[in-house]
Each structure stands twice: as C-alpha cells, then as structure tokens.
C-alpha cells in the first residue's frame, strides 16, 4: 500500500475515537513521557490498535496518542515516537506527524533527548532548536510527492517557526529555565557516536545530536505545519568527557529535567493559546 492509502486507513480507524480536532501536536521525547500524568486525558489511542501504524519497541518509550486540553487548547500528544533505527522506512517514521496534520493539528511541538555538543552548554539544560542538519539521514520526502500535502521541493529556510521560538525563549525566562538555542543534527543511530563523529558534528556546526526530530520537522514543514523543537541535553557527546554513554543515564537525566521542562511547555502553550484563539476570534 502507498503511504497516502496507509495514512487514510490509519485516519479512518481513529476518526470516531477522536474527542476533538487538535490544534497542536506535542511529541514527548525520552524521559519526558510522564508529562501526560499531569493532564486530564480525554482519550488515549494505542499505536498498536491503529492498522498500519509503526509501533515502537524501545524500553522507556510508550506508544500512544493522548488527547487533552492544555490551557483550553485541544492538544494531541504522542507518548513515544517511532525511530528510524528500529528498522522502519523514513516514510513510516514520519507517518504519525502526517496523521496529526490530518487530524487538524497546525502546530507541531517536538521534544527529544539529545547529546550536548557545544561545550558552552551543559547536560540538564534545554536547547531550543534554531535549525537542523538532516543530511546524514534519508529524506522522509523521498519517493513520489503527494501534491495535496506539499511541494516536491519544499523550502527549508525557516523550519523552526520564529514566532514559536520567541514564545519558547520567553517561556524559559519566565519559568526560571532559560533555554539555549542551537543547531540539532540527526544521525541514524542506534549506536551513539564515536568521539570522531562527535568532532565531525561539531565541525559541521551542530550544538546537539540525536536520533529523531529533524526528519519529523521536515515532513511537518512539507505538509504546512508550524514547527518548534526543544532538546533536553542529557549528556555530553562521546569523547567530550570520560564517561561512556548509556541509555539508562540518558533517561535518568531526562527524568530529572521533566518537572522544569513541563513548566516551560505549559507556559509556552498558554502563550500559543493566546495567539491561536486570538487569530480565530
Ligand atoms: N547521541 C545521540 N542521541 C542521543 C544522545 C547522544 O549523545 N543523547 C541522547 N540522545
């Protein structure tokens, strides 16, 4: 089945379960999935109950859509995402973002855990993604273009929306968690980088490295969503310190930052709700 038909099948299977049309889609990254516990969830749909939907098997990654109002804004949350390293095609990896666009979401907020490459930044800090490098991974737009979604050669000069970035920077200031700002590079994973690869990424101008997000942002921009991304810097890139990397440590740091990260997100969504509701008033 082609990607458009798969997506339509997915949409048809969840349409009747959706309690509302979401305005915002929020992807919760590693260690940040617990945010959902604080919300009044109105509906939950497991990925495995959606025919054709790619499901994640990574420990610590749950797999479901949650529907909840945050500051009166209808939000669909992804608790757990799908990664390229799990063996899916890029097309399958970005199916959830396209599906959320189909649900009605106009804004996509992406969060992730990432390795810190900029020595001026610290693990435990949040980095707002100003731009990304996605050339180390296949494009999610490879293959026949679907004109209803977007252009064959979409512009990528402002993937991360300037207005949303400003909102997040303000939210960080107001909640006592000032955000760093930088370039995110996506590598295919699942192995962490070698010290030589970390040096390469730094030379290319990246401030953070991860295994998700950039492909999702590309697909979302293609389909016309406004995108914003925040990385939780969980560790220094390999070779930058003596400590070897492991998934448990990355998750632990993710969990330590959760409380502060939640405050930033809540504050930002409140601000977004001001302009979204204002626009439609
Ligand atoms: N590299 C790649 N992905 C990551 C890292 C890292 O150091 N930390 C968290 N996700």
Tab-separated table of C-alpha atoms and ligand atoms in Angstrom:
chain	number	residue	atom	x	y	z
A	1	UNK	CA	0.000	0.000	0.000
A	2	UNK	CA	1.310	3.503	-0.751
A	3	UNK	CA	1.911	5.954	2.031
A	4	UNK	CA	-1.198	8.006	1.266
A	5	UNK	CA	-3.507	4.978	1.429
A	6	UNK	CA	-1.849	3.753	4.643
A	7	UNK	CA	-2.359	7.152	6.179
A	8	UNK	CA	-6.010	7.257	5.133
A	9	UNK	CA	-6.560	3.807	6.655
A	10	UNK	CA	-4.930	4.973	9.902
A	11	UNK	CA	-7.069	8.097	9.959
A	12	UNK	CA	-10.322	6.222	9.316
A	13	UNK	CA	-9.541	3.844	12.179
A	14	UNK	CA	-9.160	6.631	14.746
A	15	UNK	CA	-11.554	9.281	13.432
A	16	UNK	CA	-14.513	8.100	15.506
A	17	UNK	CA	-12.366	7.853	18.665
A	18	UNK	CA	-11.032	11.411	18.476
A	19	UNK	CA	-12.792	13.513	21.132
A	20	UNK	CA	-11.923	16.721	19.264
A	21	UNK	CA	-9.843	18.116	16.398
A	22	UNK	CA	-6.461	19.003	17.880
A	23	UNK	CA	-4.867	22.372	17.103
A	24	UNK	CA	-1.469	21.446	18.492
A	25	UNK	CA	0.520	18.233	18.310
A	26	UNK	CA	3.097	17.625	21.026
A	27	UNK	CA	5.671	14.846	20.745
A	28	UNK	CA	7.094	13.788	24.110
A	29	UNK	CA	10.697	12.579	23.914
A	30	UNK	CA	12.630	10.032	26.035
A	31	UNK	CA	12.211	10.516	29.739
A	32	UNK	CA	9.618	13.237	29.162
A	33	UNK	CA	6.650	10.970	28.611
A	34	UNK	CA	5.470	11.351	32.204
A	35	UNK	CA	4.180	14.838	31.479
A	36	UNK	CA	0.960	13.141	30.413
A	37	UNK	CA	0.285	12.042	34.006
A	38	UNK	CA	-0.499	15.621	34.961
A	39	UNK	CA	-3.086	16.108	32.249
A	40	UNK	CA	-6.773	15.367	32.215
A	41	UNK	CA	-6.584	12.913	29.343
A	42	UNK	CA	-9.835	12.728	27.385
A	43	UNK	CA	-8.871	9.868	25.104
A	44	UNK	CA	-5.953	7.531	24.612
A	45	UNK	CA	-5.315	5.512	21.454
A	46	UNK	CA	-2.560	2.871	21.446
A	47	UNK	CA	-0.432	2.879	18.309
A	48	UNK	CA	-0.783	-0.896	18.094
A	49	UNK	CA	-4.556	-0.533	17.688
A	50	UNK	CA	-4.086	1.580	14.545
A	51	UNK	CA	-3.744	-0.644	11.453
A	52	UNK	CA	-0.561	0.127	9.520
A	53	UNK	CA	0.862	2.360	12.255
A	54	UNK	CA	4.545	1.757	13.067
A	55	UNK	CA	4.945	0.749	16.733
A	56	UNK	CA	7.997	1.338	18.906
A	57	UNK	CA	9.777	-1.325	20.928
A	58	UNK	CA	12.329	0.876	22.728
A	59	UNK	CA	12.362	0.463	26.531
A	60	UNK	CA	11.046	3.610	28.200
A	61	UNK	CA	9.060	4.618	25.118
A	62	UNK	CA	5.327	4.157	25.459
A	63	UNK	CA	3.305	4.105	22.293
A	64	UNK	CA	0.047	6.001	22.239
A	65	UNK	CA	-1.747	9.183	21.256
A	66	UNK	CA	-3.338	11.132	24.081
A	67	UNK	CA	-5.948	13.827	23.669
A	68	UNK	CA	-6.156	16.572	26.280
A	69	UNK	CA	-6.929	20.271	26.595
A	70	UNK	CA	-3.994	22.355	27.808
A	71	UNK	CA	-4.881	25.982	28.581
A	72	UNK	CA	-8.115	25.469	26.641
A	73	UNK	CA	-6.229	24.401	23.541
A	74	UNK	CA	-7.073	20.993	22.073
A	75	UNK	CA	-3.808	19.046	22.005
A	76	UNK	CA	-2.860	15.614	20.684
A	77	UNK	CA	0.208	14.215	22.410
A	78	UNK	CA	2.453	11.424	21.249
A	79	UNK	CA	3.699	9.429	24.181
A	80	UNK	CA	6.517	7.637	22.425
A	81	UNK	CA	7.671	8.099	18.856
A	82	UNK	CA	8.971	5.861	16.126
A	83	UNK	CA	12.682	5.914	15.278
A	84	UNK	CA	14.442	5.175	12.006
A	85	UNK	CA	16.893	2.830	13.772
A	86	UNK	CA	14.035	0.488	14.666
A	87	UNK	CA	14.035	-0.574	11.030
A	88	UNK	CA	11.128	1.420	9.617
A	89	UNK	CA	11.406	3.368	6.407
A	90	UNK	CA	11.584	7.144	6.766
A	91	UNK	CA	8.100	7.292	5.284
A	92	UNK	CA	6.795	5.133	8.147
A	93	UNK	CA	8.771	7.096	10.737
A	94	UNK	CA	7.007	10.345	9.815
A	95	UNK	CA	3.555	8.804	9.358
A	96	UNK	CA	2.495	9.995	12.843
A	97	UNK	CA	3.299	13.644	12.040
A	98	UNK	CA	1.292	13.459	8.827
A	99	UNK	CA	-1.527	11.744	10.679
A	100	UNK	CA	-1.613	14.511	13.285
A	101	UNK	CA	-1.733	17.082	10.473
A	102	UNK	CA	-4.676	15.137	9.044
A	103	UNK	CA	-6.352	15.246	12.483
A	104	UNK	CA	-6.220	19.037	12.187
A	105	UNK	CA	-3.053	19.962	14.095
A	106	UNK	CA	-1.490	23.132	12.689
A	107	UNK	CA	1.381	23.435	15.151
A	108	UNK	CA	3.889	20.683	15.942
A	109	UNK	CA	5.952	20.898	19.123
A	110	UNK	CA	8.779	18.371	19.096
A	111	UNK	CA	10.763	17.403	22.171
A	112	UNK	CA	13.635	14.977	22.463
A	113	UNK	CA	16.639	13.910	24.467
A	114	UNK	CA	19.909	14.835	22.776
A	115	UNK	CA	23.630	14.734	23.307
A	116	UNK	CA	25.256	18.076	24.037
A	117	UNK	CA	27.988	19.033	21.539
A	118	UNK	CA	28.520	22.673	22.454
A	119	UNK	CA	30.994	22.864	25.348
A	120	UNK	CA	29.357	26.121	26.498
A	121	UNK	CA	26.098	24.210	27.159
A	122	UNK	CA	25.508	21.693	29.965
A	123	UNK	CA	23.651	18.400	30.293
A	124	UNK	CA	20.439	19.171	32.175
A	125	UNK	CA	19.801	22.283	30.071
A	126	UNK	CA	17.163	22.716	27.391
A	127	UNK	CA	18.093	23.764	23.877
A	128	UNK	CA	15.619	25.372	21.537
A	129	UNK	CA	16.256	24.097	18.017
A	130	UNK	CA	17.023	27.045	15.733
A	131	UNK	CA	17.859	24.894	12.734
A	132	UNK	CA	18.868	21.351	11.925
A	133	UNK	CA	21.148	19.173	9.801
A	134	UNK	CA	19.223	16.250	8.309
A	135	UNK	CA	21.605	15.311	5.505
A	136	UNK	CA	23.008	12.275	7.374
A	137	UNK	CA	19.640	10.517	7.109
A	138	UNK	CA	17.394	9.682	4.134
A	139	UNK	CA	14.756	12.294	3.388
A	140	UNK	CA	11.238	11.433	4.554
A	141	UNK	CA	10.065	13.131	1.335
A	142	UNK	CA	11.858	10.659	-0.946
A	143	UNK	CA	9.555	8.939	-3.423
A	144	UNK	CA	6.512	10.220	-5.305
A	145	UNK	CA	5.336	13.565	-3.971
A	146	UNK	CA	1.772	13.880	-2.714
A	147	UNK	CA	0.794	17.330	-4.010
A	148	UNK	CA	-2.123	17.684	-1.520
A	149	UNK	CA	0.455	17.543	1.252
A	150	UNK	CA	3.083	19.862	-0.132
A	151	UNK	CA	5.548	20.791	-2.819
A	152	UNK	CA	8.080	18.500	-4.460
A	153	UNK	CA	10.952	20.811	-3.461
A	154	UNK	CA	9.810	22.499	-0.277
A	155	UNK	CA	11.701	25.436	1.164
A	156	UNK	CA	13.531	24.664	4.416
A	157	UNK	CA	14.855	28.124	5.242
A	158	UNK	CA	12.643	28.507	8.298
A	159	UNK	CA	11.803	25.019	9.529
A	160	UNK	CA	11.520	26.158	13.148
A	161	UNK	CA	8.973	28.955	13.317
A	162	UNK	CA	10.421	32.270	14.514
A	163	UNK	CA	7.279	33.256	16.436
A	164	UNK	CA	7.122	29.931	18.276
A	165	UNK	CA	10.831	30.139	19.062
A	166	UNK	CA	10.330	33.555	20.617
A	167	UNK	CA	7.476	32.185	22.709
A	168	UNK	CA	9.612	29.313	23.989
A	169	UNK	CA	12.539	31.604	24.825
A	170	UNK	CA	10.145	33.826	26.802
A	171	UNK	CA	8.589	30.784	28.480
A	172	UNK	CA	12.056	29.638	29.534
A	173	UNK	CA	12.884	33.047	31.019
A	174	UNK	CA	9.584	33.257	32.888
A	175	UNK	CA	9.827	29.769	34.373
A	176	UNK	CA	13.447	30.151	35.511
A	177	UNK	CA	14.728	27.660	32.939
A	178	UNK	CA	16.419	29.831	30.296
A	179	UNK	CA	16.743	27.965	27.031
A	180	UNK	CA	19.908	27.663	24.986
A	181	UNK	CA	19.458	27.937	21.256
A	182	UNK	CA	21.291	25.944	18.614
A	183	UNK	CA	21.520	23.531	15.713
A	184	UNK	CA	20.369	19.918	16.058
A	185	UNK	CA	21.906	17.195	13.931
A	186	UNK	CA	20.115	13.908	13.394
A	187	UNK	CA	22.161	10.747	12.916
A	188	UNK	CA	20.561	7.385	12.123
A	189	UNK	CA	21.691	5.577	15.315
A	190	UNK	CA	21.023	3.387	17.206
A	191	UNK	CA	24.674	3.365	18.269
A	192	UNK	CA	25.856	6.506	19.997
A	193	UNK	CA	28.505	8.475	18.121
A	194	UNK	CA	32.210	7.813	18.245
A	195	UNK	CA	34.399	10.667	19.501
A	196	UNK	CA	35.459	11.246	15.863
A	197	UNK	CA	31.801	11.531	14.799
A	198	UNK	CA	31.167	13.966	17.630
A	199	UNK	CA	34.085	16.097	16.379
A	200	UNK	CA	32.625	15.890	12.859
A	201	UNK	CA	29.204	17.055	14.061
A	202	UNK	CA	30.781	19.953	15.953
A	203	UNK	CA	32.792	20.946	12.868
A	204	UNK	CA	29.568	20.939	10.854
A	205	UNK	CA	28.124	23.461	13.271
A	206	UNK	CA	25.837	21.262	15.363
A	207	UNK	CA	25.183	22.024	19.043
A	208	UNK	CA	23.166	18.890	19.842
A	209	UNK	CA	22.923	15.396	18.378
A	210	UNK	CA	20.029	12.970	18.391
A	211	UNK	CA	18.232	10.203	16.515
A	212	UNK	CA	14.764	11.659	15.886
A	213	UNK	CA	13.151	15.073	15.308
A	214	UNK	CA	14.810	16.512	12.159
A	215	UNK	CA	13.020	14.060	9.825
A	216	UNK	CA	9.744	14.754	11.652
A	217	UNK	CA	10.265	18.501	11.255
A	218	UNK	CA	10.947	18.092	7.515
A	219	UNK	CA	7.729	16.104	6.956
A	220	UNK	CA	5.728	18.543	9.074
A	221	UNK	CA	7.043	21.599	7.194
A	222	UNK	CA	6.317	19.870	3.895
A	223	UNK	CA	2.692	19.406	4.922
A	224	UNK	CA	2.494	23.009	6.137
A	225	UNK	CA	2.602	22.715	9.919
A	226	UNK	CA	4.355	25.323	12.040
A	227	UNK	CA	7.162	23.572	13.867
A	228	UNK	CA	9.043	24.148	17.090
A	229	UNK	CA	11.587	21.827	18.730
A	230	UNK	CA	13.225	21.636	22.136
A	231	UNK	CA	16.030	19.250	23.082
A	232	UNK	CA	16.713	18.153	26.603
A	233	UNK	CA	20.505	17.875	26.697
A	234	UNK	CA	21.054	14.679	28.635
A	235	UNK	CA	24.797	14.080	28.239
A	236	UNK	CA	27.936	15.433	26.618
A	237	UNK	CA	28.726	13.852	23.261
A	238	UNK	CA	31.072	10.885	23.412
A	239	UNK	CA	34.720	11.798	23.830
A	240	UNK	CA	33.847	15.188	25.352
A	241	UNK	CA	34.069	13.657	28.843
A	242	UNK	CA	35.497	10.446	30.266
A	243	UNK	CA	32.057	8.919	30.864
A	244	UNK	CA	30.821	6.303	28.363
A	245	UNK	CA	27.205	6.796	27.219
A	246	UNK	CA	24.299	4.559	28.068
A	247	UNK	CA	20.556	4.712	27.540
A	248	UNK	CA	19.729	4.416	31.265
A	249	UNK	CA	21.792	7.530	32.095
A	250	UNK	CA	20.201	9.437	29.202
A	251	UNK	CA	16.734	8.529	30.507
A	252	UNK	CA	17.693	9.393	34.088
A	253	UNK	CA	18.764	12.906	33.099
A	254	UNK	CA	15.596	13.226	31.006
A	255	UNK	CA	13.525	12.419	34.090
A	256	UNK	CA	15.470	14.888	36.243
A	257	UNK	CA	14.613	17.703	33.864
A	258	UNK	CA	10.964	16.668	33.358
A	259	UNK	CA	9.489	18.995	36.010
A	260	UNK	CA	11.203	22.103	34.639
A	261	UNK	CA	10.577	21.081	31.056
A	262	UNK	CA	6.850	20.688	31.810
A	263	UNK	CA	6.710	24.224	33.187
A	264	UNK	CA	8.314	25.624	30.034
A	265	UNK	CA	5.904	23.690	27.794
A	266	UNK	CA	2.838	24.698	29.836
A	267	UNK	CA	3.857	28.337	29.800
A	268	UNK	CA	4.575	28.239	26.057
A	269	UNK	CA	1.232	26.564	25.295
A	270	UNK	CA	-0.542	29.205	27.335
A	271	UNK	CA	1.121	31.882	25.187
A	272	UNK	CA	0.330	29.977	21.973
A	273	UNK	CA	-3.289	29.653	23.108
A	274	UNK	CA	-3.357	33.471	23.332
A	275	UNK	CA	-2.460	33.886	19.689
A	276	UNK	CA	-4.303	30.859	18.267
A	277	UNK	CA	-7.547	31.801	19.991
A	278	UNK	CA	-6.895	35.475	19.146
A	279	UNK	CA	-6.469	34.638	15.445
A	280	UNK	CA	-9.792	32.864	15.276
A	281	UNK	CA	-11.728	35.324	17.450
B	1	LIG	N1	23.750	10.958	20.845
B	1	LIG	C1	22.663	10.674	20.110
B	1	LIG	N2	21.433	10.669	20.615
B	1	LIG	C2	21.291	10.957	21.901
B	1	LIG	C3	22.370	11.276	22.723
B	1	LIG	C4	23.682	11.265	22.163
B	1	LIG	O1	24.703	11.539	22.823
B	1	LIG	N3	21.865	11.530	23.961
B	1	LIG	C5	20.532	11.387	23.866
B	1	LIG	N4	20.154	11.036	22.628
